[in-house]
């Protein structure tokens, strides 16, 4: 596993999300949503909604779910599963670690 620094802990408030771009081992950039749930739990998901090409990190976060701002599909933060239409496919969930003030993500290690 290769963790890369995504942002600082202070960059994302509880019930918030931040879009970052991290390179995978092939050097390809991947948009990642760094999400802090309303209870403070951290998650890293693919930032592109599985319905259409819009950023999930601009959506609302609450109680383990992120809602796509464009058409309202919701995704489980832990599994990436699509919970409500119009999305039907999951988004990737990546390994995330907090080390001191750093939020670290491994975009090569999907959790599903
Ligand atoms: S683009 Fe996300 S629900 Fe349509």
Coordinates of C-alpha atoms and ligand atoms in Angstrom, one line a residue:
X1 CA 0.0 0.0 0.0
X2 CA 1.2 3.5 -0.9
X3 CA -0.4 6.3 1.0
X4 CA -0.1 9.8 -0.3
X5 CA -0.9 13.0 1.6
X6 CA -4.3 14.3 0.4
X7 CA -4.8 17.3 2.7
X8 CA -4.6 18.5 6.2
X9 CA -7.1 17.5 8.9
X10 CA -8.2 21.1 9.2
X11 CA -9.1 21.3 5.5
X12 CA -12.4 19.4 6.0
X13 CA -15.0 20.2 8.6
X14 CA -17.3 17.6 10.0
X15 CA -20.2 17.0 7.5
X16 CA -18.0 18.3 4.8
X17 CA -16.0 17.1 1.8
X18 CA -13.0 18.3 -0.3
X19 CA -12.0 17.3 -3.8
X20 CA -8.3 16.4 -4.3
X21 CA -6.5 14.7 -7.1
X22 CA -4.0 11.9 -6.4
X23 CA -1.9 9.8 -8.8
X24 CA -2.2 6.1 -8.8
X25 CA 0.8 3.9 -9.3
X26 CA 0.6 4.2 -13.1
X27 CA 0.7 8.0 -12.7
X28 CA -2.9 8.5 -13.8
X29 CA -4.7 11.2 -11.8
X30 CA -7.7 10.2 -9.9
X31 CA -10.3 12.7 -8.4
X32 CA -10.9 11.8 -4.8
X33 CA -13.5 13.1 -2.4
X34 CA -12.1 13.4 1.1
X35 CA -15.2 13.2 3.3
X36 CA -15.6 13.8 7.0
X37 CA -18.9 12.5 8.2
X38 CA -21.1 14.3 10.7
X39 CA -19.7 12.2 13.5
X40 CA -16.1 13.1 12.4
X41 CA -15.4 9.7 10.7
X42 CA -13.1 10.0 7.6
X43 CA -13.7 8.4 4.2
X44 CA -12.1 8.6 0.8
X45 CA -14.3 8.0 -2.3
X46 CA -14.0 8.4 -6.0
X47 CA -15.2 11.9 -6.5
X48 CA -17.1 11.3 -9.8
X49 CA -20.8 10.4 -9.4
X50 CA -21.6 7.1 -11.0
X51 CA -24.7 8.6 -12.6
X52 CA -23.0 11.3 -14.6
X53 CA -19.8 13.2 -14.5
X54 CA -20.3 15.5 -11.5
X55 CA -18.3 16.0 -8.4
X56 CA -19.6 14.2 -5.2
X57 CA -17.5 16.4 -2.9
X58 CA -19.9 19.3 -3.6
X59 CA -22.8 17.4 -2.1
X60 CA -24.2 17.2 1.4
X61 CA -22.7 14.8 4.0
X62 CA -24.7 13.4 6.9
X63 CA -24.9 10.1 8.9
X64 CA -22.8 7.9 6.7
X65 CA -24.2 9.2 3.4
X66 CA -23.2 11.7 0.7
X67 CA -25.8 13.1 -1.6
X68 CA -24.9 14.1 -5.1
X69 CA -25.8 17.8 -5.6
X70 CA -26.8 17.3 -9.2
X71 CA -29.7 14.8 -9.2
X72 CA -29.9 13.7 -5.6
X73 CA -28.5 10.2 -5.7
X74 CA -27.0 9.1 -2.3
X75 CA -24.0 6.9 -1.6
X76 CA -22.9 4.9 1.5
X77 CA -19.6 6.5 2.7
X78 CA -18.3 3.2 4.0
X79 CA -19.0 0.9 1.0
X80 CA -19.5 3.4 -1.9
X81 CA -22.8 1.7 -2.7
X82 CA -25.5 3.7 -4.5
X83 CA -28.4 3.9 -2.1
X84 CA -30.9 5.9 -4.1
X85 CA -31.7 6.6 -7.8
X86 CA -30.8 7.8 -10.3
X87 CA -27.3 6.3 -9.5
X88 CA -27.3 2.5 -9.6
X89 CA -23.5 1.7 -9.6
X90 CA -21.2 2.2 -6.6
X91 CA -18.2 4.6 -6.4
X92 CA -14.8 3.3 -5.3
X93 CA -13.8 3.6 -1.7
X94 CA -10.1 4.1 -0.9
X95 CA -8.0 3.3 2.2
X96 CA -7.6 6.4 4.4
X97 CA -5.4 7.1 7.4
X98 CA -5.0 10.1 9.7
X99 CA -1.4 10.7 10.8
X100 CA -1.0 13.8 13.0
X101 CA -2.3 16.7 10.9
X102 CA -2.1 14.8 7.6
X103 CA -4.9 13.0 5.8
X104 CA -3.4 10.1 3.8
X105 CA -5.1 8.1 1.0
X106 CA -4.0 5.1 -1.0
X107 CA -5.8 5.3 -4.4
X108 CA -4.5 1.9 -5.4
X109 CA -6.2 0.2 -2.4
X110 CA -9.9 0.0 -3.0
X111 CA -12.0 -1.2 -0.1
X112 CA -14.7 -2.9 -2.1
Ligands
LIG1 S1 -24.9 13.2 -11.5 FE1 -25.0 12.5 -9.5 S2 -27.1 11.9 -9.3 FE2 -26.9 12.6 -11.4

